Amino acid sequence: MKQHSFDKFINKEKNSRKKEAFRQEKKKWKEEKKKKYEEKNARSETRNPKFKIEGTQNSKLKTQNPEAKTQSFDEMPLNKFIAYAGVCGRREAAELVKEGKIKVNNNIIYEPGFKVTAGDKIIFNNKQLHLQKNLVYILLNKPKDYITTAKDEHGRKTVFDLIAHAGSERVFPVGRLDRNTTGVLLLTNDGELTQKLTHPSFEVKKIYEVRLDKQVQKKDMEAILNGIQLEDGFIAADAISYADAKDKSIVGIEIHSGRNRIVRRIFEHLGYDVKNLDRVLFANLTKKNVERGKWRFLTEKEMRLLKYMNQSFIKKKLKPD
């Protein structure tokens, strides 16, 4: 039987009915989601979190700070709070907690994941910590002879001397460059971003220009690409090439490892002496238009790109097979 052109419309629902059914389904889904969220919060409020007090284990008491003022943030892990307060990165914060250097409502807490709320009083070095209100992102073109710690017992110059006029917010370096390494260094009080950019799973790209005491042999460049065994494990570069066609003692190397002094140790392992090491790229940041020893704030576009860097890669990597 020949099908007429209008047959496909027979017994079909009108668009208005379809839209109304969709709206009702969406409304029902939202109500169910809200109900589950409220039930989850109710369970969270009634549970007793476990933590250690003054060396005892598995105590089930959480005292409240009677002088606390209501603030507008939800509960979060203690080490995350410390990072957001601008003290250090999350991993360093976890170590501070494990070492018993943090008090919550006058109790020493030893578990980095212990949940704190707006009503808690968090103390470090006899000072109460508060969340940073203004997030700051600074790109510094680090010169030689500056270290990346806030204070130095030997009185050496630090990168914080260079950014002394950048504002009152306390910032800390994202990763470190050793004293004789120059180039791109990011400083911020954004603990979440710091955690992301320093965590190995995100494989943040770094490119260095390396000046050596002699010409780099091709066989050694191939060895660096294929990977070599150092005292702390196997390491391979993502890319390597001569930076100057006329001078084969200068190479560019791309690597995503954050291990200590990794580039220097790679070349020293192969018998080279590193004369100069300059980081020309970190994540998506370069030192373009920033003179050595100078700094600038990141643009909104740069901050946005950093925060969403490698998201699709990580989702793919974590997706179960």
Tab-separated table of C-alpha atoms in Angstrom:
chain	number	residue	atom	x	y	z
A	1	MET	CA	0.000	0.000	0.000
A	2	LYS	CA	1.245	3.353	-0.966
A	3	GLN	CA	2.020	5.579	2.020
A	4	HIS	CA	0.747	9.118	1.852
A	5	SER	CA	3.026	11.961	2.856
A	6	PHE	CA	0.792	12.823	5.809
A	7	ASP	CA	0.628	9.262	7.229
A	8	LYS	CA	3.576	9.873	9.566
A	9	PHE	CA	1.509	12.403	11.531
A	10	ILE	CA	-1.360	9.988	12.246
A	11	ASN	CA	-1.766	8.980	15.928
A	12	LYS	CA	1.126	11.228	16.961
A	13	GLU	CA	0.928	13.391	20.072
A	14	LYS	CA	0.765	17.100	19.638
A	15	ASN	CA	3.910	19.098	20.476
A	16	SER	CA	2.148	20.840	23.369
A	17	ARG	CA	1.426	17.481	25.013
A	18	LYS	CA	5.005	16.348	24.576
A	19	LYS	CA	6.327	19.538	26.137
A	20	GLU	CA	3.976	19.274	29.103
A	21	ALA	CA	4.972	15.631	29.705
A	22	PHE	CA	8.630	16.632	29.581
A	23	ARG	CA	8.046	19.459	32.083
A	24	GLN	CA	6.287	17.115	34.489
A	25	GLU	CA	9.058	14.544	34.223
A	26	LYS	CA	11.685	17.214	34.841
A	27	LYS	CA	9.745	18.540	37.860
A	28	LYS	CA	9.489	15.030	39.309
A	29	TRP	CA	13.238	14.478	38.831
A	30	LYS	CA	14.062	17.745	40.617
A	31	GLU	CA	11.823	16.864	43.559
A	32	GLU	CA	13.446	13.447	43.916
A	33	LYS	CA	16.925	15.001	43.763
A	34	LYS	CA	15.989	17.572	46.420
A	35	LYS	CA	14.605	14.847	48.683
A	36	LYS	CA	17.800	12.780	48.401
A	37	TYR	CA	19.923	15.855	49.148
A	38	GLU	CA	17.862	16.643	52.283
A	39	GLU	CA	18.125	13.039	53.473
A	40	LYS	CA	21.891	13.100	52.930
A	41	ASN	CA	22.224	16.321	54.952
A	42	ALA	CA	20.114	14.870	57.758
A	43	ARG	CA	22.394	11.829	57.968
A	44	SER	CA	25.477	14.088	57.910
A	45	GLU	CA	24.193	16.164	60.833
A	46	THR	CA	23.461	13.141	63.016
A	47	ARG	CA	26.707	11.289	62.458
A	48	ASN	CA	29.663	11.596	64.867
A	49	PRO	CA	32.948	12.138	62.999
A	50	LYS	CA	35.986	10.255	64.241
A	51	PHE	CA	39.239	11.986	65.041
A	52	LYS	CA	42.155	11.892	67.477
A	53	ILE	CA	42.606	14.223	70.437
A	54	GLU	CA	45.969	14.664	72.142
A	55	GLY	CA	47.220	11.303	70.915
A	56	THR	CA	44.108	9.244	71.710
A	57	GLN	CA	42.484	7.311	68.879
A	58	ASN	CA	38.945	7.098	67.505
A	59	SER	CA	37.387	9.649	69.843
A	60	LYS	CA	33.814	10.542	68.912
A	61	LEU	CA	33.574	14.012	70.360
A	62	LYS	CA	33.504	17.214	68.361
A	63	THR	CA	33.314	20.350	70.448
A	64	GLN	CA	31.998	23.597	69.019
A	65	ASN	CA	33.606	26.986	69.355
A	66	PRO	CA	31.071	29.080	71.346
A	67	GLU	CA	32.562	32.354	70.098
A	68	ALA	CA	32.306	31.426	66.422
A	69	LYS	CA	30.443	33.700	64.058
A	70	THR	CA	28.259	32.311	61.294
A	71	GLN	CA	30.054	32.255	57.933
A	72	SER	CA	28.952	31.203	54.467
A	73	PHE	CA	30.999	28.095	53.622
A	74	ASP	CA	30.056	24.434	53.911
A	75	GLU	CA	32.120	21.809	55.688
A	76	MET	CA	35.412	20.823	54.089
A	77	PRO	CA	38.450	18.623	54.870
A	78	LEU	CA	40.866	20.210	57.324
A	79	ASN	CA	43.851	20.125	54.969
A	80	LYS	CA	41.755	21.824	52.276
A	81	PHE	CA	40.771	24.575	54.742
A	82	ILE	CA	44.434	25.151	55.641
A	83	ALA	CA	45.338	25.435	51.947
A	84	TYR	CA	42.453	27.830	51.295
A	85	ALA	CA	43.652	29.884	54.253
A	86	GLY	CA	46.866	30.493	52.325
A	87	VAL	CA	49.238	28.596	54.626
A	88	CYS	CA	50.541	26.094	52.067
A	89	GLY	CA	49.404	23.538	49.492
A	90	ARG	CA	47.081	20.648	50.407
A	91	ARG	CA	49.785	18.006	50.582
A	92	GLU	CA	51.932	20.155	52.880
A	93	ALA	CA	48.807	20.921	54.925
A	94	ALA	CA	48.160	17.196	55.352
A	95	GLU	CA	51.657	16.804	56.803
A	96	LEU	CA	51.065	19.677	59.244
A	97	VAL	CA	47.934	17.922	60.478
A	98	LYS	CA	49.633	14.523	60.813
A	99	GLU	CA	52.436	16.161	62.810
A	100	GLY	CA	49.897	17.501	65.305
A	101	LYS	CA	50.465	21.163	64.487
A	102	ILE	CA	46.803	22.043	63.921
A	103	LYS	CA	44.110	22.557	66.549
A	104	VAL	CA	40.368	22.601	65.933
A	105	ASN	CA	38.406	24.141	68.822
A	106	ASN	CA	41.445	23.633	71.110
A	107	ASN	CA	41.772	19.935	70.174
A	108	ILE	CA	44.762	18.636	68.226
A	109	ILE	CA	43.562	16.887	65.067
A	110	TYR	CA	45.677	14.270	63.318
A	111	GLU	CA	43.461	13.370	60.366
A	112	PRO	CA	43.824	15.615	57.263
A	113	GLY	CA	40.354	14.603	56.043
A	114	PHE	CA	38.629	15.644	59.283
A	115	LYS	CA	35.621	17.827	58.351
A	116	VAL	CA	35.525	21.401	59.643
A	117	THR	CA	32.709	23.915	59.349
A	118	ALA	CA	32.220	27.670	59.578
A	119	GLY	CA	31.682	27.334	63.309
A	120	ASP	CA	35.102	25.809	64.009
A	121	LYS	CA	38.168	27.649	65.271
A	122	ILE	CA	41.307	26.405	63.476
A	123	ILE	CA	44.657	27.314	65.038
A	124	PHE	CA	48.173	27.051	63.569
A	125	ASN	CA	51.262	28.532	65.239
A	126	ASN	CA	49.010	30.082	67.896
A	127	LYS	CA	47.097	32.037	65.238
A	128	GLN	CA	43.551	31.496	64.039
A	129	LEU	CA	43.229	30.697	60.351
A	130	HIS	CA	40.646	32.282	58.080
A	131	LEU	CA	39.741	31.513	54.489
A	132	GLN	CA	41.304	33.798	51.928
A	133	LYS	CA	38.730	36.255	50.609
A	134	ASN	CA	40.626	37.391	47.525
A	135	LEU	CA	42.323	34.839	45.283
A	136	VAL	CA	45.584	36.089	43.803
A	137	TYR	CA	47.568	34.673	40.870
A	138	ILE	CA	51.077	35.982	40.168
A	139	LEU	CA	53.455	35.028	37.364
A	140	LEU	CA	57.105	35.669	38.230
A	141	ASN	CA	60.119	35.407	35.937
A	142	LYS	CA	62.460	34.070	38.594
A	143	PRO	CA	66.125	35.113	38.490
A	144	LYS	CA	69.095	33.145	39.813
A	145	ASP	CA	70.076	33.106	43.486
A	146	TYR	CA	66.511	33.317	44.810
A	147	ILE	CA	64.923	30.461	46.726
A	148	THR	CA	61.207	29.635	46.757
A	149	THR	CA	60.634	29.384	50.518
A	150	ALA	CA	59.074	32.175	52.562
A	151	LYS	CA	61.963	32.348	55.035
A	152	ASP	CA	65.534	31.122	54.973
A	153	GLU	CA	67.628	30.437	58.054
A	154	HIS	CA	70.772	31.347	56.099
A	155	GLY	CA	69.445	34.765	55.145
A	156	ARG	CA	69.346	34.075	51.406
A	157	LYS	CA	67.091	36.051	49.068
A	158	THR	CA	63.619	34.617	48.414
A	159	VAL	CA	61.090	35.081	45.607
A	160	PHE	CA	58.850	36.815	48.131
A	161	ASP	CA	61.313	39.699	48.225
A	162	LEU	CA	60.547	40.233	44.527
A	163	ILE	CA	56.755	40.368	44.961
A	164	ALA	CA	56.728	42.391	48.181
A	165	HIS	CA	54.483	45.039	46.603
A	166	ALA	CA	52.011	42.614	45.010
A	167	GLY	CA	49.456	43.089	47.800
A	168	SER	CA	48.645	41.962	51.328
A	169	GLU	CA	47.300	38.498	50.478
A	170	ARG	CA	49.636	35.671	51.443
A	171	VAL	CA	50.612	33.519	48.461
A	172	PHE	CA	52.843	30.481	47.994
A	173	PRO	CA	54.669	28.935	45.010
A	174	VAL	CA	53.039	26.265	42.871
A	175	GLY	CA	55.876	23.759	42.909
A	176	ARG	CA	59.431	24.949	43.313
A	177	LEU	CA	62.426	26.029	41.298
A	178	ASP	CA	65.800	25.526	42.915
A	179	ARG	CA	68.062	28.487	43.668
A	180	ASN	CA	69.966	28.414	40.371
A	181	THR	CA	66.989	27.673	38.110
A	182	THR	CA	65.328	30.632	36.404
A	183	GLY	CA	62.055	31.215	34.592
A	184	VAL	CA	58.301	30.838	34.989
A	185	LEU	CA	57.029	30.504	38.557
A	186	LEU	CA	53.369	30.761	39.563
A	187	LEU	CA	52.443	31.997	43.052
A	188	THR	CA	48.893	31.940	44.410
A	189	ASN	CA	46.690	31.511	47.474
A	190	ASP	CA	44.328	29.230	45.537
A	191	GLY	CA	44.884	25.926	47.317
A	192	GLU	CA	42.608	23.942	45.035
A	193	LEU	CA	44.422	25.080	41.897
A	194	THR	CA	47.793	24.384	43.515
A	195	GLN	CA	46.711	20.845	44.333
A	196	LYS	CA	45.633	20.314	40.756
A	197	LEU	CA	48.759	21.743	39.110
A	198	THR	CA	51.134	19.780	41.335
A	199	HIS	CA	49.308	16.438	41.325
A	200	PRO	CA	51.010	13.875	39.015
A	201	SER	CA	47.701	12.683	37.539
A	202	PHE	CA	47.155	16.006	35.752
A	203	GLU	CA	50.488	15.716	33.915
A	204	VAL	CA	51.032	19.468	33.721
A	205	LYS	CA	53.484	20.349	30.960
A	206	LYS	CA	56.805	22.058	31.690
A	207	ILE	CA	59.401	23.123	29.104
A	208	TYR	CA	62.995	23.993	30.003
A	209	GLU	CA	65.902	25.442	28.043
A	210	VAL	CA	69.071	23.686	29.218
A	211	ARG	CA	72.624	24.969	28.613
A	212	LEU	CA	75.258	22.273	29.125
A	213	ASP	CA	79.031	22.101	29.366
A	214	LYS	CA	79.344	20.255	26.033
A	215	GLN	CA	77.388	19.215	22.956
A	216	VAL	CA	74.568	16.780	23.630
A	217	GLN	CA	74.965	13.534	21.714
A	218	LYS	CA	71.988	12.196	19.763
A	219	LYS	CA	72.266	8.833	21.509
A	220	ASP	CA	71.822	10.595	24.848
A	221	MET	CA	68.791	12.494	23.559
A	222	GLU	CA	67.282	9.184	22.444
A	223	ALA	CA	68.027	7.714	25.870
A	224	ILE	CA	66.226	10.623	27.548
A	225	LEU	CA	63.198	10.077	25.293
A	226	ASN	CA	63.149	6.318	25.846
A	227	GLY	CA	63.676	6.751	29.572
A	228	ILE	CA	66.473	6.262	32.074
A	229	GLN	CA	66.619	4.797	35.556
A	230	LEU	CA	67.494	7.280	38.310
A	231	GLU	CA	67.939	6.587	42.022
A	232	ASP	CA	64.277	7.441	42.662
A	233	GLY	CA	62.826	5.591	39.684
A	234	PHE	CA	62.312	5.555	35.927
A	235	ILE	CA	61.923	8.847	34.040
A	236	ALA	CA	61.342	9.737	30.381
A	237	ALA	CA	60.985	13.109	28.703
A	238	ASP	CA	57.937	13.911	26.573
A	239	ALA	CA	60.084	15.667	23.955
A	240	ILE	CA	63.643	16.920	23.467
A	241	SER	CA	65.424	18.789	20.690
A	242	TYR	CA	68.285	21.175	20.009
A	243	ALA	CA	67.240	24.729	20.833
A	244	ASP	CA	69.951	26.259	18.649
A	245	ALA	CA	70.960	24.635	15.339
A	246	LYS	CA	74.438	26.177	15.640
A	247	ASP	CA	75.035	25.274	19.272
A	248	LYS	CA	74.241	21.679	20.218
A	249	SER	CA	75.062	22.305	23.863
A	250	ILE	CA	71.658	24.008	24.217
A	251	VAL	CA	68.547	21.809	24.215
A	252	GLY	CA	64.867	22.211	24.953
A	253	ILE	CA	63.192	19.495	27.000
A	254	GLU	CA	59.492	18.959	27.687
A	255	ILE	CA	58.583	17.000	30.782
A	256	HIS	CA	55.592	16.722	33.114
A	257	SER	CA	57.267	15.168	36.144
A	258	GLY	CA	57.413	17.302	39.285
A	259	ARG	CA	60.176	15.330	40.984
A	260	ASN	CA	62.891	17.312	42.729
A	261	ARG	CA	65.668	18.673	40.428
A	262	ILE	CA	64.575	16.150	37.811
A	263	VAL	CA	65.977	17.917	34.714
A	264	ARG	CA	69.389	18.498	36.302
A	265	ARG	CA	69.551	14.914	37.501
A	266	ILE	CA	68.691	13.521	34.057
A	267	PHE	CA	71.643	15.255	32.415
A	268	GLU	CA	74.025	14.678	35.328
A	269	HIS	CA	73.196	10.964	35.099
A	270	LEU	CA	74.440	11.009	31.484
A	271	GLY	CA	77.654	12.850	32.336
A	272	TYR	CA	76.706	16.453	31.556
A	273	ASP	CA	77.146	19.526	33.736
A	274	VAL	CA	74.148	21.873	33.633
A	275	LYS	CA	75.403	25.448	33.261
A	276	ASN	CA	72.025	27.123	33.055
A	277	LEU	CA	68.433	25.910	33.460
A	278	ASP	CA	65.522	28.130	32.483
A	279	ARG	CA	61.840	27.156	32.662
A	280	VAL	CA	60.196	28.772	29.650
A	281	LEU	CA	56.726	27.256	30.077
A	282	PHE	CA	54.643	26.007	32.992
A	283	ALA	CA	51.148	24.706	32.225
A	284	ASN	CA	49.978	27.314	29.691
A	285	LEU	CA	52.078	30.153	31.124
A	286	THR	CA	55.202	31.658	29.543
A	287	LYS	CA	57.496	34.486	30.614
A	288	LYS	CA	56.731	36.481	27.462
A	289	ASN	CA	56.852	40.242	28.142
A	290	VAL	CA	57.963	39.655	31.749
A	291	GLU	CA	61.580	40.658	32.354
A	292	ARG	CA	63.813	38.605	34.615
A	293	GLY	CA	63.047	39.443	38.247
A	294	LYS	CA	59.694	41.049	37.359
A	295	TRP	CA	56.139	39.819	37.883
A	296	ARG	CA	52.551	40.411	36.801
A	297	PHE	CA	49.063	39.249	37.736
A	298	LEU	CA	47.445	36.621	35.532
A	299	THR	CA	44.648	37.682	33.213
A	300	GLU	CA	41.138	36.275	33.673
A	301	LYS	CA	41.596	34.185	30.538
A	302	GLU	CA	44.835	32.668	31.869
A	303	MET	CA	43.177	31.833	35.202
A	304	ARG	CA	40.236	30.202	33.453
A	305	LEU	CA	42.494	28.096	31.221
A	306	LEU	CA	44.535	26.945	34.220
A	307	LYS	CA	41.472	25.872	36.181
A	308	TYR	CA	40.043	23.820	33.336
A	309	MET	CA	43.342	22.460	32.049
A	310	ASN	CA	43.407	18.760	31.149
A	311	GLN	CA	39.848	18.191	32.408
A	312	SER	CA	38.871	16.004	29.449
A	313	PHE	CA	42.100	14.032	29.785
A	314	ILE	CA	41.528	13.344	33.475
A	315	LYS	CA	37.894	12.319	32.959
A	316	LYS	CA	39.007	9.875	30.260
A	317	LYS	CA	41.812	8.535	32.448
A	318	LEU	CA	39.541	7.976	35.446
A	319	LYS	CA	36.682	6.479	33.430
A	320	PRO	CA	36.312	2.738	34.225
A	321	ASP	CA	36.832	0.265	31.393
